[in-house]
Amino acid sequence: MIPKSVERFSEKIMRMIRGLKRGMRAPQPERASRSNSERAMKKFMIAAAAAGLAIAAIASASAQEKLKVGFIYVGPVGDMGYSYQHDVGRKEMEAKFKDKVETSFLENVNEGPDAERSIEQLVRTGHKLIFTTSFGFMDATAKVAKKYPNVMFEHATGYKRDKNLATYSGRFYEGRYIQGVIAAKMSKSGTLGYIGSFPIPEVVSGINATILGAQSVRPDIKVKIIWVNTWYDPGKEAAAARALADQGADVLMQHTDSAAAMQLANERGVFAFGQDSDMIKFGPKSQLTAIIENWGPYYIDRVQLALDKKWTSSDFWGGLSTNLVHMAPYTNMPDDVKKLATETEQAISSGKLHPFKCPVLTQDGKQVECKGGTHLDDAQILGMNFYVKGIDDKLPGM
Amino acid sequence: MEFVEAVLLTVIAASTPLLLAASGELIVERAGVLNLGVEGMMIVGAACGFAGAYVTGSIAVGALCGILAGAALSAVFAFVTLGLAANQVASGLALTILGVGLSGLIGAGYVGQKIDGAASLYIPYITDIPLIGRLIFGENAFVYLSIALIIGIWYFLYRTKQGLVLRAVGDNHASAHALGYPVLKIRALAILFGGGCAGLGGAYLPLAYTPFWISGMTAGRGWIALALVVFASWLPFRLMIGAYLFGGITILQLHAQAVGLGIPSQLMSSLPYLATIIVLVAISWLRGRAGSPAPASLGLAFVPDR
């Protein structure tokens, strides 16, 4: 016989497990954190319009002239990294067009079923041009785009396109190559530390570009790679940076979104590179440079096209030459390294040097097919799923 | 040797927020209340803790702000679940969502700001002893506080009358009520204590672990703290072991990757949760024999006059 209290307890445990599971699936906070009345107003507008068609109709009627542009961010705008940079771009665009556009954004949107709902929400509240800014929003964006052919969509860092769905991204690997060159020059131990988020092609190509850059000045360079399996967890990023420093890496790089690793590097007296935005404030003694994403000009271009009714689906992949990717000032390094970095930057920007110039060798020494003539072509870089020779580790899940 | 010391230091640093938050939740659950809002109270504690430290320049004031903020948020939970006898699971989840939103609002003006983190203890010569020196005599105040808290909780639960009453309330609120103990008052105090601990655990993150503020920085640690309480089967010292074990696994998997052992990182990341599930299974397996370790009234609303 099982006593009644035990039965009740097991029921409670079940409830608890359900609660925990919910927590595991959604460790990122729900979208929240509006900071000022302007944002609160926008949120109210969205909520009100979603609640009642009547209100939405009035709102859109009064805003007939304006183009409503919506943004979906994967992190909080306060991450000081990836989402923050997109929001800087949004504000630049808004400042440029002033009363011709009206912009809204949803932050902290999970890359799951939530995304589709959030994009639809923007559509239903009258947004005609919608930017979804993270790789994980790809399928959701493609699905919603099919449903609303009269709305223009733009998805960052993905590869699915449609008549009303464009893609755009940055050639961050160009900046990573420069970082590799600097890192190899600055490292005393000859071991670099790399904090990865998820083993997706964008991150993998970044690691490869870094190593190729480093090998160009120091062929025996070693790299230790830690995957934290998150874009954004300052505590975990710092722990990973600590682990790398403890294991002898003296130049750290990251492909995650917070400044935690930079701050840790500064504390530990090792070098590091900023990611997404200039993190010099967090590492005045550590930051060598940072890859800064400059989305504003692109957003201005695309909104201009939309206003002129000339918008068409396209695929934009800008790098150093288009200034979508640019480097923070080269700091904390001797002049000769600075000079080498500047020269490398110019060579890449002018097209003289391609980070993935052939021959590119895989880990086991096999030569990768050279589809781009003298270098790997864009599709090969966008779908990169192998480590280059010289990385002494196994790519997870590949 | 130095390497082992460095790893252990990192493990302790990573485990402390879990330990702080979970200790509070242990008391709450021992009083028969299931508060799933730990994550929300932690993040609000983190935001207020940072704001307090940033404005006054004092880590201690920051920690105090964190405690008060966590307790204040838990007061909302206490009002809803005790005063109105609302469902604890739903209220707790709502509390998390509320807390995450609030923290963004509170922290908005501080985004990207940084402070000098909590200083570590340093006693000449003693802290310099190899291996154990820094480990035992070179931590920051939060670490010592978390250990003192666990010892205090153990003493309270098992060596004081009030602790016995609290356990009685959690195990059978009707009987405790019949004996004349103020069930709701005891539970309210337990919830406030739990909120304060969660707030302190959250405040540890921007005050000592990664001394800057950005929104969402607790990144799910509140949920791990909840799992920890179950993992520890509601026992204080087991909770401490569990916290260091969870923290240890997290850190060791990072090191294992950097060494290049080739173990899938996803598998390693899931180990703490896997361990919790195994413990849950073990608990239900044992329940027929030794009786369940969970407080029998856990999660049940209590209305005195019914």
mmCIF file of C-alpha atoms in Angstrom, chain B:
data_model
loop_
_atom_site.group_PDB
_atom_site.id
_atom_site.type_symbol
_atom_site.label_atom_id
_atom_site.label_comp_id
_atom_site.label_asym_id
_atom_site.label_seq_id
_atom_site.Cartn_x
_atom_site.Cartn_y
_atom_site.Cartn_z
ATOM 1 C CA MET B 1 49.711 21.874 -8.552
ATOM 2 C CA GLU B 2 49.023 25.485 -9.433
ATOM 3 C CA PHE B 3 46.743 24.296 -12.171
ATOM 4 C CA VAL B 4 44.665 22.169 -9.790
ATOM 5 C CA GLU B 5 44.398 25.132 -7.453
ATOM 6 C CA ALA B 6 43.260 27.369 -10.301
ATOM 7 C CA VAL B 7 40.609 24.880 -11.367
ATOM 8 C CA LEU B 8 39.301 24.458 -7.823
ATOM 9 C CA LEU B 9 39.153 28.229 -7.365
ATOM 10 C CA THR B 10 37.079 28.521 -10.516
ATOM 11 C CA VAL B 11 34.787 25.735 -9.357
ATOM 12 C CA ILE B 12 34.135 27.504 -6.056
ATOM 13 C CA ALA B 13 33.536 30.805 -7.833
ATOM 14 C CA ALA B 14 31.039 29.194 -10.197
ATOM 15 C CA SER B 15 29.246 27.258 -7.458
ATOM 16 C CA THR B 16 28.748 30.059 -4.948
ATOM 17 C CA PRO B 17 25.738 31.758 -6.600
ATOM 18 C CA LEU B 18 24.034 28.370 -6.893
ATOM 19 C CA LEU B 19 24.753 27.584 -3.266
ATOM 20 C CA LEU B 20 23.465 30.953 -2.020
ATOM 21 C CA ALA B 21 20.229 30.805 -3.966
ATOM 22 C CA ALA B 22 19.616 27.125 -3.268
ATOM 23 C CA SER B 23 20.139 27.528 0.507
ATOM 24 C CA GLY B 24 17.284 29.999 0.624
ATOM 25 C CA GLU B 25 15.044 27.803 -1.488
ATOM 26 C CA LEU B 26 15.841 24.863 0.808
ATOM 27 C CA ILE B 27 14.341 26.725 3.760
ATOM 28 C CA VAL B 28 11.336 27.801 1.685
ATOM 29 C CA GLU B 29 10.628 24.256 0.572
ATOM 30 C CA ARG B 30 11.248 22.896 4.057
ATOM 31 C CA ALA B 31 8.418 25.182 5.163
ATOM 32 C CA GLY B 32 6.213 23.562 2.537
ATOM 33 C CA VAL B 33 6.308 26.269 -0.121
ATOM 34 C CA LEU B 34 7.503 25.701 -3.659
ATOM 35 C CA ASN B 35 8.790 28.994 -5.033
ATOM 36 C CA LEU B 36 9.787 28.575 -8.677
ATOM 37 C CA GLY B 37 10.616 32.274 -8.904
ATOM 38 C CA VAL B 38 14.268 31.863 -7.880
ATOM 39 C CA GLU B 39 15.527 32.982 -11.284
ATOM 40 C CA GLY B 40 13.420 36.142 -11.106
ATOM 41 C CA MET B 41 14.536 36.999 -7.577
ATOM 42 C CA MET B 42 18.156 36.351 -8.513
ATOM 43 C CA ILE B 43 18.134 38.649 -11.512
ATOM 44 C CA VAL B 44 16.420 41.437 -9.585
ATOM 45 C CA GLY B 45 18.975 40.952 -6.820
ATOM 46 C CA ALA B 46 21.714 41.181 -9.437
ATOM 47 C CA ALA B 47 20.345 44.413 -10.921
ATOM 48 C CA CYS B 48 19.743 46.107 -7.564
ATOM 49 C CA GLY B 49 22.995 44.803 -6.161
ATOM 50 C CA PHE B 50 24.915 46.272 -9.046
ATOM 51 C CA ALA B 51 23.036 49.552 -8.887
ATOM 52 C CA GLY B 52 23.713 49.819 -5.168
ATOM 53 C CA ALA B 53 27.398 49.086 -5.532
ATOM 54 C CA TYR B 54 27.763 51.373 -8.536
ATOM 55 C CA VAL B 55 26.141 54.338 -6.838
ATOM 56 C CA THR B 56 27.771 53.983 -3.425
ATOM 57 C CA GLY B 57 31.013 52.322 -4.476
ATOM 58 C CA SER B 58 30.595 49.731 -1.763
ATOM 59 C CA ILE B 59 30.252 46.020 -2.472
ATOM 60 C CA ALA B 60 28.667 45.486 0.964
ATOM 61 C CA VAL B 61 25.936 48.024 0.238
ATOM 62 C CA GLY B 62 25.415 46.358 -3.128
ATOM 63 C CA ALA B 63 25.031 42.955 -1.501
ATOM 64 C CA LEU B 64 22.547 44.415 0.954
ATOM 65 C CA CYS B 65 20.551 45.976 -1.886
ATOM 66 C CA GLY B 66 20.515 42.584 -3.595
ATOM 67 C CA ILE B 67 19.209 40.877 -0.473
ATOM 68 C CA LEU B 68 16.503 43.496 0.051
ATOM 69 C CA ALA B 69 15.448 43.410 -3.587
ATOM 70 C CA GLY B 70 15.151 39.623 -3.600
ATOM 71 C CA ALA B 71 13.204 39.707 -0.357
ATOM 72 C CA ALA B 72 10.916 42.456 -1.661
ATOM 73 C CA LEU B 73 10.076 40.460 -4.759
ATOM 74 C CA SER B 74 9.465 37.345 -2.688
ATOM 75 C CA ALA B 75 7.060 39.362 -0.550
ATOM 76 C CA VAL B 76 4.849 39.637 -3.617
ATOM 77 C CA PHE B 77 4.957 35.867 -3.928
ATOM 78 C CA ALA B 78 4.181 35.458 -0.229
ATOM 79 C CA PHE B 79 1.181 37.762 -0.510
ATOM 80 C CA VAL B 80 -0.229 35.917 -3.498
ATOM 81 C CA THR B 81 0.380 32.344 -2.368
ATOM 82 C CA LEU B 82 -0.216 32.721 1.368
ATOM 83 C CA GLY B 83 -2.616 35.633 1.526
ATOM 84 C CA LEU B 84 -4.679 34.614 -1.487
ATOM 85 C CA ALA B 85 -3.807 30.899 -1.462
ATOM 86 C CA ALA B 86 -2.963 31.051 -5.158
ATOM 87 C CA ASN B 87 -1.291 28.198 -7.009
ATOM 88 C CA GLN B 88 2.393 28.208 -6.067
ATOM 89 C CA VAL B 89 3.722 26.815 -9.324
ATOM 90 C CA ALA B 90 1.964 29.385 -11.471
ATOM 91 C CA SER B 91 2.795 32.239 -9.088
ATOM 92 C CA GLY B 92 6.446 31.219 -9.003
ATOM 93 C CA LEU B 93 6.722 31.134 -12.775
ATOM 94 C CA ALA B 94 4.996 34.504 -12.978
ATOM 95 C CA LEU B 95 7.483 35.819 -10.431
ATOM 96 C CA THR B 96 10.368 34.808 -12.689
ATOM 97 C CA ILE B 97 8.883 36.607 -15.666
ATOM 98 C CA LEU B 98 8.167 39.669 -13.531
ATOM 99 C CA GLY B 99 11.683 39.614 -12.108
ATOM 100 C CA VAL B 100 13.361 39.377 -15.486
ATOM 101 C CA GLY B 101 11.336 42.325 -16.759
ATOM 102 C CA LEU B 102 11.926 44.389 -13.647
ATOM 103 C CA SER B 103 15.662 43.756 -13.689
ATOM 104 C CA GLY B 104 15.906 45.081 -17.233
ATOM 105 C CA LEU B 105 14.086 48.217 -16.157
ATOM 106 C CA ILE B 106 16.190 48.717 -13.030
ATOM 107 C CA GLY B 107 19.434 47.996 -14.823
ATOM 108 C CA ALA B 108 18.681 50.001 -17.980
ATOM 109 C CA GLY B 109 20.722 52.964 -16.844
ATOM 110 C CA TYR B 110 23.673 50.787 -15.913
ATOM 111 C CA VAL B 111 24.027 48.672 -19.034
ATOM 112 C CA GLY B 112 27.672 48.172 -19.898
ATOM 113 C CA GLN B 113 28.944 49.821 -16.727
ATOM 114 C CA LYS B 114 31.575 48.077 -14.671
ATOM 115 C CA ILE B 115 32.827 48.181 -11.096
ATOM 116 C CA ASP B 116 35.746 46.758 -9.163
ATOM 117 C CA GLY B 117 34.671 43.325 -8.006
ATOM 118 C CA ALA B 118 34.661 42.104 -4.417
ATOM 119 C CA ALA B 119 38.164 41.785 -3.027
ATOM 120 C CA SER B 120 39.533 38.418 -1.972
ATOM 121 C CA LEU B 121 40.877 37.735 1.481
ATOM 122 C CA TYR B 122 44.625 37.961 1.793
ATOM 123 C CA ILE B 123 46.552 36.973 4.917
ATOM 124 C CA PRO B 124 50.311 37.266 4.421
ATOM 125 C CA TYR B 125 52.075 33.881 4.333
ATOM 126 C CA ILE B 126 48.922 31.862 5.050
ATOM 127 C CA THR B 127 47.235 32.699 1.757
ATOM 128 C CA ASP B 128 50.506 31.889 -0.009
ATOM 129 C CA ILE B 129 50.548 28.260 1.169
ATOM 130 C CA PRO B 130 50.565 26.193 -2.002
ATOM 131 C CA LEU B 131 47.336 24.534 -3.102
ATOM 132 C CA ILE B 132 45.178 25.124 -0.031
ATOM 133 C CA GLY B 133 46.279 28.670 0.815
ATOM 134 C CA ARG B 134 44.221 30.570 -1.714
ATOM 135 C CA LEU B 135 41.522 27.956 -1.689
ATOM 136 C CA ILE B 136 40.743 28.338 1.994
ATOM 137 C CA PHE B 137 42.146 31.740 2.904
ATOM 138 C CA GLY B 138 41.920 33.626 -0.369
ATOM 139 C CA GLU B 139 38.230 33.718 -1.249
ATOM 140 C CA ASN B 140 35.898 36.701 -1.275
ATOM 141 C CA ALA B 141 33.324 37.366 1.426
ATOM 142 C CA PHE B 142 30.468 35.812 -0.552
ATOM 143 C CA VAL B 143 32.131 32.401 -0.472
ATOM 144 C CA TYR B 144 32.627 32.427 3.280
ATOM 145 C CA LEU B 145 29.112 33.735 3.714
ATOM 146 C CA SER B 146 27.645 30.910 1.634
ATOM 147 C CA ILE B 147 29.391 28.291 3.758
ATOM 148 C CA ALA B 148 28.392 30.013 6.987
ATOM 149 C CA LEU B 149 24.845 30.098 5.658
ATOM 150 C CA ILE B 150 24.754 26.349 5.117
ATOM 151 C CA ILE B 151 26.124 25.645 8.588
ATOM 152 C CA GLY B 152 23.625 28.111 10.033
ATOM 153 C CA ILE B 153 20.752 26.498 8.172
ATOM 154 C CA TRP B 154 21.761 23.054 9.358
ATOM 155 C CA TYR B 155 21.970 24.294 12.933
ATOM 156 C CA PHE B 156 18.642 26.062 12.657
ATOM 157 C CA LEU B 157 16.797 23.107 11.154
ATOM 158 C CA TYR B 158 18.134 20.394 13.400
ATOM 159 C CA ARG B 159 19.275 22.052 16.605
ATOM 160 C CA THR B 160 16.691 24.708 17.360
ATOM 161 C CA LYS B 161 13.050 24.561 18.316
ATOM 162 C CA GLN B 162 12.115 27.063 15.627
ATOM 163 C CA GLY B 163 13.743 24.822 13.056
ATOM 164 C CA LEU B 164 11.700 21.886 14.251
ATOM 165 C CA VAL B 165 8.537 23.970 14.011
ATOM 166 C CA LEU B 166 9.454 25.035 10.471
ATOM 167 C CA ARG B 167 9.936 21.430 9.438
ATOM 168 C CA ALA B 168 6.645 20.501 11.085
ATOM 169 C CA VAL B 169 4.881 23.224 9.110
ATOM 170 C CA GLY B 170 6.381 21.846 5.912
ATOM 171 C CA ASP B 171 5.553 18.246 6.702
ATOM 172 C CA ASN B 172 2.020 18.639 7.918
ATOM 173 C CA HIS B 173 0.588 22.133 7.999
ATOM 174 C CA ALA B 174 -2.764 21.018 9.386
ATOM 175 C CA SER B 175 -1.197 19.396 12.438
ATOM 176 C CA ALA B 176 1.159 22.314 12.989
ATOM 177 C CA HIS B 177 -1.840 24.610 12.824
ATOM 178 C CA ALA B 178 -3.774 22.449 15.271
ATOM 179 C CA LEU B 179 -0.853 22.653 17.679
ATOM 180 C CA GLY B 180 -1.161 26.410 17.560
ATOM 181 C CA TYR B 181 1.771 27.323 15.343
ATOM 182 C CA PRO B 182 1.243 30.271 12.989
ATOM 183 C CA VAL B 183 1.677 28.359 9.720
ATOM 184 C CA LEU B 184 1.259 31.335 7.413
ATOM 185 C CA LYS B 185 3.559 33.578 9.407
ATOM 186 C CA ILE B 186 6.310 30.960 9.468
ATOM 187 C CA ARG B 187 5.928 30.373 5.760
ATOM 188 C CA ALA B 188 6.003 34.086 5.042
ATOM 189 C CA LEU B 189 9.264 34.451 6.950
ATOM 190 C CA ALA B 190 10.719 31.448 5.131
ATOM 191 C CA ILE B 191 9.761 32.943 1.763
ATOM 192 C CA LEU B 192 11.352 36.286 2.664
ATOM 193 C CA PHE B 193 14.515 34.497 3.764
ATOM 194 C CA GLY B 194 14.558 32.531 0.514
ATOM 195 C CA GLY B 195 14.083 35.736 -1.464
ATOM 196 C CA GLY B 196 16.954 37.404 0.364
ATOM 197 C CA CYS B 197 19.251 34.459 -0.328
ATOM 198 C CA ALA B 198 18.269 34.359 -3.996
ATOM 199 C CA GLY B 199 18.855 38.117 -4.216
ATOM 200 C CA LEU B 200 22.286 37.693 -2.661
ATOM 201 C CA GLY B 201 23.109 34.820 -5.002
ATOM 202 C CA GLY B 202 22.117 37.008 -7.937
ATOM 203 C CA ALA B 203 24.054 39.985 -6.601
ATOM 204 C CA TYR B 204 27.167 37.812 -6.388
ATOM 205 C CA LEU B 205 27.288 37.699 -10.182
ATOM 206 C CA PRO B 206 27.755 41.435 -10.921
ATOM 207 C CA LEU B 207 29.579 42.131 -7.639
ATOM 208 C CA ALA B 208 32.161 39.368 -7.631
ATOM 209 C CA TYR B 209 31.965 36.929 -10.540
ATOM 210 C CA THR B 210 31.748 39.143 -13.623
ATOM 211 C CA PRO B 211 31.778 42.670 -12.179
ATOM 212 C CA PHE B 212 29.613 44.496 -14.713
ATOM 213 C CA TRP B 213 25.926 44.723 -15.440
ATOM 214 C CA ILE B 214 24.154 43.507 -18.515
ATOM 215 C CA SER B 215 20.575 42.326 -18.643
ATOM 216 C CA GLY B 216 19.817 38.642 -18.276
ATOM 217 C CA MET B 217 23.143 37.826 -16.700
ATOM 218 C CA THR B 218 21.863 35.096 -14.370
ATOM 219 C CA ALA B 219 21.252 33.033 -17.522
ATOM 220 C CA GLY B 220 19.179 30.269 -15.937
ATOM 221 C CA ARG B 221 21.145 29.765 -12.705
ATOM 222 C CA GLY B 222 17.928 30.080 -10.689
ATOM 223 C CA TRP B 223 16.595 26.953 -12.347
ATOM 224 C CA ILE B 224 19.745 25.048 -11.521
ATOM 225 C CA ALA B 225 19.404 26.182 -7.897
ATOM 226 C CA LEU B 226 15.886 24.730 -7.874
ATOM 227 C CA ALA B 227 17.130 21.448 -9.272
ATOM 228 C CA LEU B 228 19.858 21.442 -6.637
ATOM 229 C CA VAL B 229 17.374 21.458 -3.774
ATOM 230 C CA VAL B 230 15.731 18.330 -5.140
ATOM 231 C CA PHE B 231 19.137 16.821 -5.885
ATOM 232 C CA ALA B 232 20.132 17.376 -2.266
ATOM 233 C CA SER B 233 16.878 15.782 -1.131
ATOM 234 C CA TRP B 234 16.308 18.843 1.076
ATOM 235 C CA LEU B 235 19.419 18.303 3.244
ATOM 236 C CA PRO B 236 21.749 21.278 3.859
ATOM 237 C CA PHE B 237 25.149 19.584 3.644
ATOM 238 C CA ARG B 238 24.130 17.500 0.704
ATOM 239 C CA LEU B 239 23.096 20.794 -0.882
ATOM 240 C CA MET B 240 26.606 22.131 -0.426
ATOM 241 C CA ILE B 241 28.149 19.020 -1.964
ATOM 242 C CA GLY B 242 25.622 19.204 -4.768
ATOM 243 C CA ALA B 243 26.392 22.860 -5.501
ATOM 244 C CA TYR B 244 30.118 22.192 -5.770
ATOM 245 C CA LEU B 245 29.412 19.113 -7.834
ATOM 246 C CA PHE B 246 27.200 21.050 -10.256
ATOM 247 C CA GLY B 247 29.709 23.891 -10.428
ATOM 248 C CA GLY B 248 32.513 21.371 -10.746
ATOM 249 C CA ILE B 249 30.948 19.585 -13.688
ATOM 250 C CA THR B 250 30.354 22.901 -15.464
ATOM 251 C CA ILE B 251 33.956 23.981 -15.060
ATOM 252 C CA LEU B 252 35.536 20.589 -15.683
ATOM 253 C CA GLN B 253 33.671 20.194 -18.941
ATOM 254 C CA LEU B 254 35.179 23.485 -20.093
ATOM 255 C CA HIS B 255 38.639 22.250 -19.155
ATOM 256 C CA ALA B 256 38.025 18.888 -20.780
ATOM 257 C CA GLN B 257 37.226 20.717 -23.995
ATOM 258 C CA ALA B 258 40.294 22.922 -23.864
ATOM 259 C CA VAL B 259 42.476 19.841 -23.342
ATOM 260 C CA GLY B 260 40.740 18.321 -26.340
ATOM 261 C CA LEU B 261 39.377 15.105 -24.852
ATOM 262 C CA GLY B 262 36.754 14.946 -27.558
ATOM 263 C CA ILE B 263 33.771 14.393 -25.266
ATOM 264 C CA PRO B 264 30.729 16.160 -26.741
ATOM 265 C CA SER B 265 30.279 19.415 -24.829
ATOM 266 C CA GLN B 266 26.504 19.164 -25.129
ATOM 267 C CA LEU B 267 26.543 15.896 -23.195
ATOM 268 C CA MET B 268 28.759 17.356 -20.495
ATOM 269 C CA SER B 269 26.551 20.439 -20.197
ATOM 270 C CA SER B 270 23.540 18.246 -19.564
ATOM 271 C CA LEU B 271 25.180 16.222 -16.782
ATOM 272 C CA PRO B 272 23.859 18.299 -13.836
ATOM 273 C CA TYR B 273 20.315 17.887 -15.105
ATOM 274 C CA LEU B 274 20.853 14.219 -15.748
ATOM 275 C CA ALA B 275 22.109 13.812 -12.184
ATOM 276 C CA THR B 276 18.970 15.553 -10.878
ATOM 277 C CA ILE B 277 16.722 13.205 -12.820
ATOM 278 C CA ILE B 278 18.607 10.197 -11.485
ATOM 279 C CA VAL B 279 18.138 11.481 -7.951
ATOM 280 C CA LEU B 280 14.428 11.997 -8.617
ATOM 281 C CA VAL B 281 14.146 8.437 -9.821
ATOM 282 C CA ALA B 282 16.045 7.220 -6.784
ATOM 283 C CA ILE B 283 13.719 9.193 -4.526
ATOM 284 C CA SER B 284 10.608 7.640 -5.983
ATOM 285 C CA TRP B 285 12.234 4.238 -5.818
ATOM 286 C CA LEU B 286 13.073 4.674 -2.155
ATOM 287 C CA ARG B 287 9.738 6.152 -1.167
ATOM 288 C CA GLY B 288 8.104 2.812 -0.444
ATOM 289 C CA ARG B 289 10.846 1.894 1.990
ATOM 290 C CA ALA B 290 12.365 4.727 3.938
ATOM 291 C CA GLY B 291 9.692 7.305 3.246
ATOM 292 C CA SER B 292 10.057 10.350 1.067
ATOM 293 C CA PRO B 293 12.639 12.988 1.940
ATOM 294 C CA ALA B 294 10.432 15.773 0.595
ATOM 295 C CA PRO B 295 8.379 17.921 2.961
ATOM 296 C CA ALA B 296 4.942 16.312 2.777
ATOM 297 C CA SER B 297 3.034 19.587 2.458
ATOM 298 C CA LEU B 298 5.322 20.948 -0.262
ATOM 299 C CA GLY B 299 3.446 23.024 -2.784
ATOM 300 C CA LEU B 300 0.082 22.807 -1.049
ATOM 301 C CA ALA B 301 -1.825 25.933 -0.199
ATOM 302 C CA PHE B 302 -2.951 26.328 3.376
ATOM 303 C CA VAL B 303 -6.089 28.151 4.396
ATOM 304 C CA PRO B 304 -6.307 28.215 8.212
ATOM 305 C CA ASP B 305 -10.065 28.395 8.710
ATOM 306 C CA ARG B 306 -11.204 25.643 6.440
#
